[in-house]
């Protein structure tokens, strides 16, 4: 097991990036992008969450096992959403 | 191997190494925690059983003459909640798994002994919370808590009960994390994955299901509470929510939860079949893989509970096909167990009787599950007693049979005492008969159209209902007998030697009861599980007072 020490600078850069992205989210809320409104907000949120998971939660420099765990839990979330949407998206098919 | 003894020359083990209430309530020994769990879940089983008595008494006559409709709703709800969340889910993992996993893999304890104790406390807090809700007047939504009834209309103690379930989830998660880490990191030298007993594989798969599923039910319960208390619109159409979303989230956990109940039981059955046929399990890798396959596929089928919920027919078709797939690994296990018995030296000891009960009843339960997963049939029998019979065949006929079989198998190991052979076989048969008398008529009732969750029914259904209520009485007596002789045996039972069944497995290589730290020296393993070869020397088996030959192949004619 290798102990990786993340430098303070990295933390600060990430923290700053998160602040900026929060600002962007707020800013974008004032611009009407039509159907893209939700997409953009979610994309930024996902990006921010990834930064937190990778750097603040140290997944980036973790062992393979930890990475597999993270990826498989995301995959499970996909199952939950995917099969649920398989219901909602096909309800209209019968007319 | 050196045994430690106390000043009177008595053998020291985990039960007598320490005395007093504190030594139990603050213990970090997985074996003691397993016994604490055993006591707790037995109490909840008895309470849940009491509610069932109320239900079956009411249904003995077509009229609603014993309890009010409202009371009846509360009875079946509390029965379901207590039995599922407070008995079946923890039963095998928290008692047998807790006790045996470290012993079977040659470890001194679980990876996180303090978390293990914490999980027991959390479980009890959750239980008291739920019992408090019962004392206040109970809850009437059914164990499924369907919205919008649960969030908007029910005037019973929904939040209190749901929080009880929520809290109990944390105890499951802690147990599961503990098992996974223990199985990964604490196996004895040489004990590779494919040398592990199938009991361990089953618990590993179960732990994965618990960890992946339980957070979802927890969040769902919180959303129910948020809607009920704060009127945040999630499930209630009047608030802009969608009630069917609740069913998706609920069953995303609760279908896998049925595998949390059955997988450990399958693990027990694998051990029993090997020990009482004196053979290596046929298709070891297939059974191990089937456990993992069930754990994964179990997450893809939840929509089969929702065929008539306004779920789209296309989703229904997908869920129907996927549900049939999950029957494949279950069938693989059943076939492999039967193949193991073929030409084995079968002995019909009490645990084996339960294993046979499991195979027969689980097969009926599983096959009726496949019937229910068929869209056309389900339209006819959805929400009828057919469904009730189906899930009792798998949960009571399957999961509880495995639990009792396991308790009878490892009881000498856990307590160092033997129970009366005659009474234990007698009880096993009574339970089997009582079970079928209770639940088989329910298949017929459901098929004839009797809906579930009503306290009155047309007079035509009375004969079958009386049979069912009569069977429940027999079943109840059957469950009381082991309770009596197990308690009796702790004081008066004959002493067990380290391996009363002549079984193979690391847990049988240490004393009964095991020493405080399980093994005096950590074993090194260079053999596969279930090495029941004709020329391996058997355990003595003497302690049962029956003549057990020392060579395994001689057991062919032995029925002891
Ligand atoms: C062989 C695989 C199985 C299949 C294909 C299957 C299929 C089904 C289906 C389609 C239903 C819904 C029926 C309806 O409401 O109309 C159902 C209900 C149920 N099944 Fe199974 N099942 C299987 C195994 C199990 C197992 C192993 C257990 C438990 C250990 C179990 C427990 C339940 C429960 C508790 C319900 C009823 C839930 C409720 O509405 O209260 N099933 N099953
Ligand atoms: Cu299901």
XYZ file of C-alpha atoms and ligand atoms in Angstrom:
699
model
C 0.000 0.000 0.000
C 1.564 3.270 -1.013
C 0.774 6.304 1.094
C 0.338 9.212 -1.227
C 0.436 12.648 0.332
C -1.527 15.304 -1.507
C 0.067 18.720 -1.349
C -1.701 21.712 0.161
C -1.497 23.466 -3.204
C -3.566 20.750 -4.858
C -6.238 21.103 -2.189
C -6.305 24.855 -2.635
C -6.510 24.630 -6.421
C -9.395 22.172 -6.215
C -11.127 24.258 -3.593
C -10.789 27.315 -5.790
C -12.085 25.391 -8.797
C -15.124 24.306 -6.800
C -15.810 27.907 -5.814
C -15.528 29.078 -9.407
C -17.839 26.319 -10.620
C -20.380 27.234 -7.959
C -20.228 30.760 -9.312
C -20.732 29.447 -12.845
C -23.786 27.462 -11.725
C -25.310 30.569 -10.210
C -24.409 32.664 -13.227
C -25.832 30.223 -15.748
C -29.096 30.197 -13.807
C -29.647 33.753 -15.049
C -29.250 32.762 -18.696
C -32.147 30.907 -20.293
C -30.706 28.026 -22.311
C -34.061 26.369 -22.937
C -33.892 22.584 -22.678
C -30.184 22.839 -21.897
C -30.845 24.463 -18.503
C -30.940 21.183 -16.600
C -28.231 19.566 -18.674
C -25.708 22.305 -17.966
C -26.536 22.467 -14.256
C -26.210 18.708 -13.903
C -22.989 18.583 -15.918
C -21.362 21.135 -13.654
C -22.613 19.331 -10.559
C -21.248 15.993 -11.777
C -17.908 17.578 -12.563
C -17.724 19.104 -9.089
C -18.677 15.853 -7.422
C -15.956 14.083 -9.394
C -13.373 16.591 -8.171
C -14.433 15.990 -4.584
C -14.331 12.219 -4.967
C -11.001 12.163 -6.814
C -9.058 14.682 -4.746
C -10.716 15.377 -1.414
C -11.663 11.735 -0.967
C -8.278 10.614 -2.345
C -9.741 8.142 -4.818
C -7.296 9.316 -7.501
C -4.326 7.907 -5.609
C -6.063 4.961 -4.020
C -5.542 1.277 -4.550
C -7.269 -0.479 -7.447
C -9.761 -2.072 -5.086
C -11.039 1.314 -3.952
C -11.399 2.453 -7.542
C -13.315 -0.675 -8.471
C -15.617 -0.061 -5.529
C -16.330 3.498 -6.609
C -16.929 2.544 -10.220
C -19.205 -0.338 -9.344
C -21.339 1.751 -7.038
C -21.764 4.262 -9.866
C -22.699 1.368 -12.109
C -25.342 0.317 -9.580
C -26.754 3.814 -9.595
C -26.963 3.463 -13.357
C -29.000 0.277 -12.974
C -31.365 2.036 -10.587
C -31.868 4.977 -12.934
C -31.763 2.984 -16.153
C -34.355 0.374 -15.356
C -36.602 2.938 -13.681
C -36.450 5.088 -16.804
C -37.177 2.011 -18.911
C -40.598 2.314 -17.319
C -41.104 6.076 -17.532
C -39.783 6.479 -21.060
C -41.899 3.714 -22.555
C -45.234 4.435 -20.925
C -46.511 6.401 -23.883
C -45.677 3.727 -26.436
C -49.118 2.147 -26.258
C -50.717 5.487 -27.077
C -2.270 -28.189 20.418
C -2.260 -26.903 23.942
C -5.539 -26.257 25.734
C -5.691 -23.625 28.445
C -7.370 -24.629 31.667
C -8.627 -22.725 34.704
C -7.436 -23.278 38.271
C -9.768 -26.258 38.666
C -8.392 -27.891 35.567
C -11.492 -27.150 33.489
C -11.047 -26.305 29.852
C -11.273 -22.578 29.181
C -13.431 -21.384 26.322
C -15.252 -18.245 25.215
C -18.213 -18.900 27.482
C -16.328 -19.353 30.735
C -13.304 -17.157 30.061
C -15.157 -14.219 31.546
C -18.245 -13.791 33.665
C -20.819 -11.164 34.476
C -23.257 -8.978 32.597
C -20.562 -6.508 31.614
C -18.428 -9.185 30.029
C -21.351 -9.843 27.696
C -22.702 -6.373 27.033
C -19.244 -4.962 26.306
C -17.835 -8.029 24.604
C -16.021 -7.762 21.331
C -15.930 -11.485 20.771
C -17.826 -12.347 17.595
C -19.024 -15.571 19.215
C -20.619 -13.797 22.141
C -22.104 -11.141 19.870
C -23.608 -13.941 17.803
C -25.321 -15.261 20.931
C -26.552 -11.771 21.828
C -28.033 -11.529 18.346
C -29.557 -14.971 18.759
C -31.428 -13.800 21.846
C -32.599 -10.560 20.219
C -33.840 -12.080 17.004
C -35.586 -14.890 18.856
C -37.569 -12.289 20.770
C -38.568 -10.521 17.564
C -39.447 -13.823 15.939
C -41.745 -14.593 18.856
C -43.403 -11.164 18.644
C -43.866 -11.459 14.882
C -45.268 -14.928 15.447
C -47.760 -13.564 17.948
C -49.096 -11.176 15.319
C -49.436 -14.118 12.929
C -51.515 -15.912 15.544
C -53.859 -12.929 15.541
C -54.105 -12.969 11.743
C -54.805 -16.707 11.520
C -57.360 -16.601 14.332
C -59.262 -13.839 12.576
C -59.203 -15.737 9.291
C -60.582 -18.912 10.839
C -64.052 -17.560 10.121
C -65.292 -15.606 7.107
C -66.700 -12.798 9.240
C -64.585 -10.158 10.884
C -65.417 -11.265 14.405
C -62.154 -11.090 16.308
C -60.538 -7.753 15.498
C -61.532 -4.489 13.863
C -60.515 -4.048 10.211
C -58.122 -1.365 11.314
C -56.524 -3.626 13.892
C -56.213 -6.358 11.296
C -54.301 -4.005 9.000
C -51.928 -3.244 11.829
C -51.481 -6.902 12.652
C -50.328 -7.946 9.185
C -48.184 -4.848 8.812
C -46.347 -5.352 12.068
C -46.043 -9.061 11.337
C -44.320 -8.268 8.049
C -42.111 -5.520 9.431
C -40.908 -7.547 12.418
C -40.383 -10.769 10.510
C -38.598 -9.257 7.523
C -36.492 -6.469 8.972
C -35.958 -7.756 12.490
C -35.858 -11.491 12.025
C -35.163 -12.768 8.514
C -32.630 -10.205 7.371
C -30.347 -10.468 10.403
C -31.089 -14.119 11.214
C -28.438 -16.239 9.541
C -25.763 -13.573 8.922
C -25.849 -12.006 12.367
C -26.045 -15.275 14.287
C -24.455 -18.078 12.294
C -22.375 -15.842 10.015
C -21.065 -13.861 12.936
C -20.169 -16.979 14.861
C -18.760 -19.020 12.016
C -17.064 -16.768 9.484
C -13.923 -16.199 11.579
C -13.881 -19.851 12.635
C -14.289 -21.112 9.090
C -11.509 -18.960 7.692
C -9.130 -19.501 10.590
C -9.249 -15.968 12.008
C -9.347 -14.802 15.603
C -12.304 -12.493 15.121
C -13.989 -10.306 12.544
C -12.013 -7.402 11.139
C -13.857 -4.770 13.202
C -14.950 -6.266 16.532
C -16.201 -2.968 17.946
C -18.327 -2.262 14.880
C -19.730 -5.722 15.308
C -20.873 -4.934 18.822
C -22.158 -1.548 17.642
C -24.272 -3.271 15.018
C -26.001 -5.284 17.750
C -26.771 -2.152 19.728
C -28.044 -0.358 16.656
C -30.229 -3.331 15.841
C -31.760 -3.249 19.326
C -32.294 0.491 19.254
C -34.075 0.088 15.928
C -36.126 -2.727 17.392
C -37.160 -0.729 20.438
C -38.070 2.169 18.190
C -40.336 -0.070 16.176
C -41.851 -1.673 19.266
C -42.514 1.768 20.638
C -44.446 2.534 17.450
C -46.383 -0.697 17.994
C -47.175 0.277 21.557
C -48.416 3.653 20.361
C -50.902 1.952 18.068
C -48.836 0.477 15.273
C -48.788 1.085 11.581
C -51.238 -0.047 8.899
C -49.560 0.484 5.539
C -48.311 -3.055 4.982
C -44.590 -3.755 5.237
C -44.295 -2.200 1.772
C -45.208 1.348 2.937
C -46.795 2.150 -0.450
C -47.374 5.808 -1.252
C -49.457 7.954 -1.324
C -51.271 6.022 1.412
C -48.223 6.023 3.675
C -47.313 9.647 3.054
C -50.726 11.249 2.944
C -53.637 9.179 4.162
C -52.555 6.730 6.828
C -53.099 8.024 10.338
C -50.920 5.401 11.974
C -47.336 5.607 13.190
C -45.652 5.502 9.799
C -42.633 7.669 10.512
C -41.742 5.987 13.783
C -41.910 2.528 12.228
C -40.100 3.607 9.100
C -37.327 5.146 11.176
C -37.011 1.867 13.046
C -36.466 0.139 9.712
C -34.081 2.919 8.652
C -31.946 2.463 11.763
C -31.895 -1.308 11.457
C -30.408 -0.830 8.001
C -27.260 0.569 9.568
C -26.763 -2.556 11.618
C -27.035 -4.668 8.447
C -24.544 -2.443 6.662
C -22.030 -2.634 9.506
C -22.294 -6.410 9.561
C -21.870 -6.604 5.805
C -18.817 -4.333 5.738
C -17.302 -6.395 8.508
C -17.856 -9.634 6.619
C -16.446 -8.341 3.357
C -13.282 -6.990 4.912
C -12.841 -10.094 7.028
C -13.234 -12.446 4.088
C -10.838 -10.395 1.969
C -8.103 -9.844 4.492
C -8.194 -12.369 7.288
C -8.208 -15.780 5.652
C -5.723 -18.234 7.131
C -2.512 -18.781 5.159
C -3.223 -21.003 2.172
C -6.986 -20.516 2.299
C -7.527 -19.293 -1.252
C -10.913 -18.129 -2.543
C -11.756 -21.456 -4.111
C -10.867 -23.323 -0.946
C -13.457 -21.399 1.064
C -16.546 -23.194 2.310
C -19.635 -22.253 0.292
C -21.132 -20.783 3.453
C -18.475 -18.067 3.159
C -19.229 -17.433 -0.507
C -22.914 -17.117 0.305
C -22.213 -14.585 3.031
C -19.875 -12.646 0.795
C -22.567 -12.356 -1.864
C -25.159 -11.437 0.751
C -22.920 -8.708 2.124
C -22.550 -7.203 -1.342
C -26.323 -7.099 -1.726
C -26.725 -5.465 1.679
C -24.164 -2.780 0.936
C -25.508 -1.989 -2.522
C -29.193 -2.099 -1.631
C -29.708 -0.863 1.898
C -28.728 2.785 1.269
C -31.496 3.016 -1.319
C -34.237 1.930 1.091
C -32.781 4.290 3.679
C -33.019 7.253 1.329
C -36.486 6.194 0.241
C -37.698 6.072 3.832
C -36.274 9.516 4.440
C -38.180 10.775 1.401
C -41.404 9.296 2.765
C -40.772 11.038 6.062
C -39.939 14.296 4.277
C -43.153 14.179 2.297
C -45.277 13.234 5.302
C -43.790 15.854 7.594
C -42.798 18.683 5.297
C -45.141 18.059 2.342
C -42.285 18.016 -0.121
C -43.778 16.594 -3.305
C -41.963 13.410 -4.221
C -44.539 10.641 -4.337
C -47.906 12.332 -3.882
C -49.457 13.334 -7.229
C -51.338 16.127 -5.483
C -47.953 17.650 -4.656
C -46.518 16.993 -8.101
C -44.887 13.680 -7.182
C -45.255 10.180 -8.563
C -46.410 7.263 -6.381
C -44.967 4.624 -8.690
C -41.509 6.112 -8.160
C -41.795 4.936 -4.568
C -42.431 1.404 -5.752
C -39.356 1.497 -7.999
C -37.146 2.679 -5.153
C -38.706 0.356 -2.596
C -38.354 -2.762 -4.726
C -34.859 -1.840 -5.883
C -33.933 -2.735 -2.336
C -36.678 -5.128 -1.367
C -36.333 -7.612 -4.160
C -32.582 -7.970 -3.499
C -33.570 -8.148 0.174
C -35.268 -11.469 -0.487
C -31.861 -12.700 -1.569
C -30.358 -11.302 1.613
C -32.688 -13.774 3.299
C -32.230 -16.783 1.036
C -28.520 -16.684 0.077
C -27.173 -17.319 3.591
C -29.653 -20.137 3.921
C -28.315 -21.644 0.713
C -24.845 -21.360 2.205
C -25.954 -23.352 5.221
C -27.571 -25.996 3.044
C -24.347 -26.494 1.081
C -22.506 -27.212 4.336
C -25.203 -29.592 5.529
C -25.443 -31.545 2.301
C -21.681 -32.044 2.177
C -21.464 -33.115 5.810
C -24.357 -35.557 5.718
C -23.618 -37.143 2.366
C -19.897 -37.369 3.112
C -19.066 -35.946 -0.270
C -17.426 -32.930 -1.752
C -20.138 -30.609 -3.052
C -20.806 -31.353 -6.703
C -19.973 -28.348 -8.871
C -18.351 -26.316 -6.098
C -17.382 -23.466 -8.403
C -20.833 -23.330 -9.936
C -22.476 -22.953 -6.553
C -19.977 -20.297 -5.515
C -20.503 -18.445 -8.792
C -24.272 -18.863 -8.570
C -24.242 -16.979 -5.246
C -22.550 -14.034 -6.878
C -24.765 -14.292 -9.967
C -27.881 -14.216 -7.792
C -26.543 -11.192 -5.966
C -26.042 -9.320 -9.245
C -29.103 -10.495 -11.192
C -31.250 -9.929 -8.113
C -30.873 -6.207 -8.714
C -32.350 -6.348 -12.207
C -35.780 -7.812 -11.559
C -37.603 -5.545 -9.122
C -40.253 -4.471 -11.635
C -41.925 -7.893 -11.331
C -43.663 -6.515 -8.246
C -45.120 -3.723 -10.337
C -46.726 -5.376 -13.345
C -50.110 -3.942 -12.325
C -48.921 -0.617 -10.996
C -49.218 1.386 -14.243
C -45.616 0.508 -14.998
C -45.216 0.430 -18.787
C -45.853 -2.948 -20.403
C -42.480 -2.739 -22.104
C -40.681 -2.401 -18.797
C -42.895 -5.241 -17.581
C -41.666 -7.454 -20.392
C -38.036 -6.686 -19.624
C -38.501 -7.352 -15.920
C -40.386 -10.550 -16.665
C -37.555 -11.978 -18.756
C -34.890 -10.875 -16.291
C -36.839 -12.471 -13.434
C -36.803 -15.784 -15.200
C -33.044 -15.469 -15.606
C -32.544 -15.219 -11.866
C -34.167 -18.604 -11.456
C -31.248 -20.136 -13.375
C -28.549 -19.779 -10.690
C -31.073 -20.886 -8.058
C -31.798 -23.997 -10.081
C -28.070 -24.631 -10.545
C -27.722 -24.829 -6.796
C -30.635 -27.178 -6.328
C -29.418 -29.508 -9.063
C -25.903 -29.508 -7.662
C -27.087 -30.360 -4.167
C -29.085 -33.247 -5.515
C -26.132 -34.387 -7.612
C -24.035 -34.283 -4.431
C -26.441 -36.627 -2.689
C -26.314 -39.076 -5.564
C -24.313 -42.078 -4.373
C -23.385 -40.268 -1.182
C -23.500 -41.954 2.219
C -26.540 -40.048 3.350
C -27.346 -39.926 7.043
C -30.631 -38.456 8.199
C -29.516 -36.466 11.184
C -31.667 -33.540 12.257
C -29.831 -30.825 10.283
C -30.108 -32.969 7.158
C -33.877 -33.201 7.633
C -33.996 -29.422 7.546
C -31.775 -29.348 4.462
C -34.193 -31.699 2.709
C -37.079 -29.486 3.812
C -35.265 -26.516 2.341
C -34.686 -28.122 -1.042
C -38.288 -29.249 -1.478
C -39.961 -26.108 -0.215
C -37.565 -23.674 -1.851
C -38.130 -25.423 -5.161
C -41.895 -24.959 -4.866
C -41.400 -21.354 -3.766
C -38.966 -20.612 -6.572
C -41.055 -22.220 -9.282
C -44.187 -20.368 -8.213
C -41.998 -17.258 -8.376
C -41.374 -18.022 -12.028
C -45.142 -18.399 -12.494
C -45.653 -14.992 -10.901
C -42.999 -13.478 -13.127
C -45.098 -14.505 -16.114
C -47.110 -11.431 -17.053
C -50.367 -13.198 -17.882
C -50.481 -15.316 -14.734
C -49.565 -12.410 -12.527
C -52.569 -10.404 -13.678
C -54.731 -13.172 -12.291
C -52.971 -13.792 -8.994
C -51.329 -10.475 -8.125
C -52.197 -9.371 -4.583
C -53.903 -12.659 -3.824
C -53.017 -15.385 -1.371
C -51.061 -17.053 -4.156
C -48.377 -14.418 -3.683
C -48.550 -14.845 0.083
C -48.040 -18.595 -0.332
C -45.158 -18.033 -2.775
C -43.149 -15.865 -0.488
C -43.811 -17.927 2.594
C -42.531 -20.992 0.742
C -39.267 -19.197 0.033
C -38.913 -17.273 3.264
C -40.321 -19.693 5.840
C -39.878 -22.936 3.908
C -36.519 -21.807 2.542
C -34.814 -19.244 4.728
C -36.088 -20.427 8.126
C -35.539 -24.112 7.340
C -31.927 -23.274 6.533
C -31.601 -21.221 9.687
C -32.945 -24.025 11.867
C -30.841 -26.607 10.055
C -27.763 -24.467 10.665
C -28.614 -23.923 14.320
C -28.987 -27.659 14.817
C -25.746 -28.342 12.970
C -23.584 -25.833 14.828
C -25.377 -25.811 18.188
C -22.853 -28.282 19.683
C -20.074 -26.005 18.454
C -21.700 -22.858 19.797
C -22.665 -24.171 23.219
C -20.595 -27.307 23.660
C -23.816 -29.200 24.353
C -25.950 -31.761 22.557
C -29.724 -31.622 22.273
C -32.066 -34.645 22.376
C -31.932 -36.484 19.040
C -35.473 -37.805 19.159
C -37.128 -34.501 19.949
C -35.117 -32.638 17.365
C -36.143 -35.019 14.587
C -39.705 -34.988 15.849
C -39.781 -31.165 15.756
C -38.275 -31.069 12.258
C -41.070 -33.300 10.975
C -43.783 -31.369 12.825
C -42.464 -28.129 11.349
C -42.464 -29.564 7.847
C -46.027 -30.872 8.156
C -47.309 -27.741 9.896
C -45.671 -25.531 7.303
C -47.292 -27.250 4.345
C -50.673 -27.410 6.027
C -50.477 -23.678 6.659
C -49.274 -22.467 3.308
C -50.295 -24.941 0.638
C -54.015 -24.104 0.994
C -53.030 -20.478 0.417
C -51.901 -21.298 -3.129
C -55.368 -22.682 -3.796
C -57.092 -19.768 -2.084
C -55.148 -17.267 -4.120
C -55.728 -19.087 -7.347
C -59.459 -19.145 -6.572
C -59.309 -15.401 -6.080
C -58.969 -14.636 -2.386
C -57.164 -11.301 -2.128
C -54.476 -10.711 0.499
C -54.776 -8.169 3.322
C -58.554 -8.469 3.970
C -59.983 -9.626 7.263
C -63.253 -10.953 5.800
C -63.831 -13.354 2.898
C -66.653 -15.246 1.168
C -67.864 -18.295 3.080
C -66.765 -20.596 0.226
C -63.140 -20.051 1.238
C -63.590 -21.157 4.822
C -62.451 -24.782 4.577
C -59.083 -23.872 3.112
C -58.663 -21.051 5.596
C -59.403 -23.316 8.526
C -56.813 -25.766 7.224
C -54.324 -22.938 7.067
C -55.088 -21.758 10.597
C -54.882 -25.311 11.907
C -51.519 -25.732 10.165
C -50.281 -22.541 11.760
C -50.998 -24.044 15.171
C -48.988 -27.144 14.311
C -46.171 -24.982 12.958
C -46.192 -22.860 16.109
C -45.845 -25.953 18.292
C -43.062 -27.144 16.003
C -41.127 -23.925 16.616
C -41.625 -24.093 20.374
C -40.113 -27.567 20.738
C -36.566 -26.550 19.640
C -36.805 -23.466 21.832
C -37.463 -25.719 24.823
C -34.764 -28.310 24.156
C -32.131 -25.785 23.120
C -32.579 -23.920 26.385
C -32.713 -27.233 28.246
C -29.531 -28.446 26.564
C -27.475 -25.493 27.724
C -27.707 -26.840 31.253
C -28.566 -30.498 30.959
C -27.411 -31.487 27.495
C -24.575 -33.969 27.143
C -21.221 -32.427 26.374
C -20.192 -32.312 22.745
C -16.721 -33.187 21.581
C -14.993 -30.942 19.103
C -16.507 -32.638 16.078
C -19.738 -34.470 16.884
C -20.752 -34.914 13.240
C -17.385 -35.985 11.946
C -17.601 -33.001 9.624
C -14.793 -31.266 7.776
C -14.063 -27.572 8.166
C -11.779 -25.399 10.264
C -14.564 -24.695 12.749
C -14.552 -28.409 13.656
C -10.792 -28.349 14.258
C -11.109 -26.352 17.434
C -12.837 -27.022 20.727
C -16.584 -27.026 21.378
C -17.191 -24.363 22.501
C -14.190 -22.717 20.838
C -11.504 -21.051 22.939
C -11.746 -17.318 23.377
C -9.520 -16.588 20.412
C -10.859 -19.452 18.314
C -7.617 -21.285 17.675
C -4.589 -21.922 19.829
C -2.520 -21.681 16.713
C -3.638 -20.266 13.390
C -4.027 -23.148 10.961
C -2.349 -23.316 7.572
C -4.630 -24.669 4.876
C -3.410 -26.734 1.973
C -6.615 -28.561 1.143
C -9.893 -27.858 -0.654
C -13.171 -27.517 1.182
C -15.200 -30.666 1.846
C -12.383 -33.162 1.503
C -14.739 -36.013 2.292
C -12.692 -38.733 0.675
C -13.389 -42.362 1.471
C -10.141 -42.739 3.360
C -10.128 -39.504 5.363
C -10.514 -40.312 9.028
C -13.849 -39.157 10.361
C -14.374 -37.249 13.563
C -15.261 -39.408 16.501
C -18.947 -38.567 16.540
C -18.930 -40.296 19.902
C -20.626 -37.578 21.822
C -24.061 -38.307 20.353
C -23.818 -41.723 22.008
C -24.253 -43.426 18.676
C -21.813 -45.728 17.053
C -20.112 -43.747 14.337
C -17.474 -45.709 12.476
C -14.116 -44.057 12.150
C -13.958 -44.508 8.410
C -16.272 -42.354 6.372
C -17.175 -44.892 3.757
C -18.529 -47.126 6.512
C -21.284 -44.673 7.197
C -23.349 -45.917 4.289
C -25.669 -47.988 6.440
C -25.496 -45.774 9.442
C -28.626 -43.760 10.073
C -27.324 -42.043 13.213
C -36.839 -17.823 -8.193
C -36.879 -16.553 -8.201
C -38.100 -15.728 -7.819
C -38.981 -15.156 -8.681
C -38.936 -15.238 -10.193
C -39.942 -14.441 -7.881
C -40.997 -13.716 -8.406
C -41.896 -12.983 -7.664
C -42.923 -12.136 -8.212
C -43.185 -11.940 -9.689
C -43.581 -11.552 -7.189
C -44.706 -10.529 -7.281
C -46.041 -11.145 -7.264
C -47.122 -10.129 -7.177
O -47.110 -9.279 -6.260
O -48.038 -10.199 -8.014
C -42.980 -12.028 -5.981
C -43.373 -11.639 -4.719
C -42.622 -11.892 -3.591
N -41.522 -12.714 -3.505
Fe -40.685 -13.738 -5.015
N -39.652 -14.591 -6.572
C -38.527 -15.367 -6.485
C -37.874 -15.730 -5.331
C -38.158 -15.218 -4.084
C -37.376 -15.450 -2.912
C -36.125 -16.310 -2.856
C -37.976 -14.769 -1.906
C -37.602 -14.652 -0.447
C -36.678 -15.281 0.180
C -39.127 -14.099 -2.441
C -39.971 -13.280 -1.716
C -41.045 -12.620 -2.226
C -41.877 -11.719 -1.463
C -41.683 -11.316 0.007
C -42.877 -11.277 -2.310
C -44.065 -10.400 -1.973
C -43.782 -9.021 -1.614
C -45.044 -8.320 -1.266
O -45.767 -7.867 -2.170
O -45.340 -8.201 -0.060
N -39.228 -14.403 -3.773
N -41.948 -12.896 -6.288
Cu -39.181 -9.868 -6.210
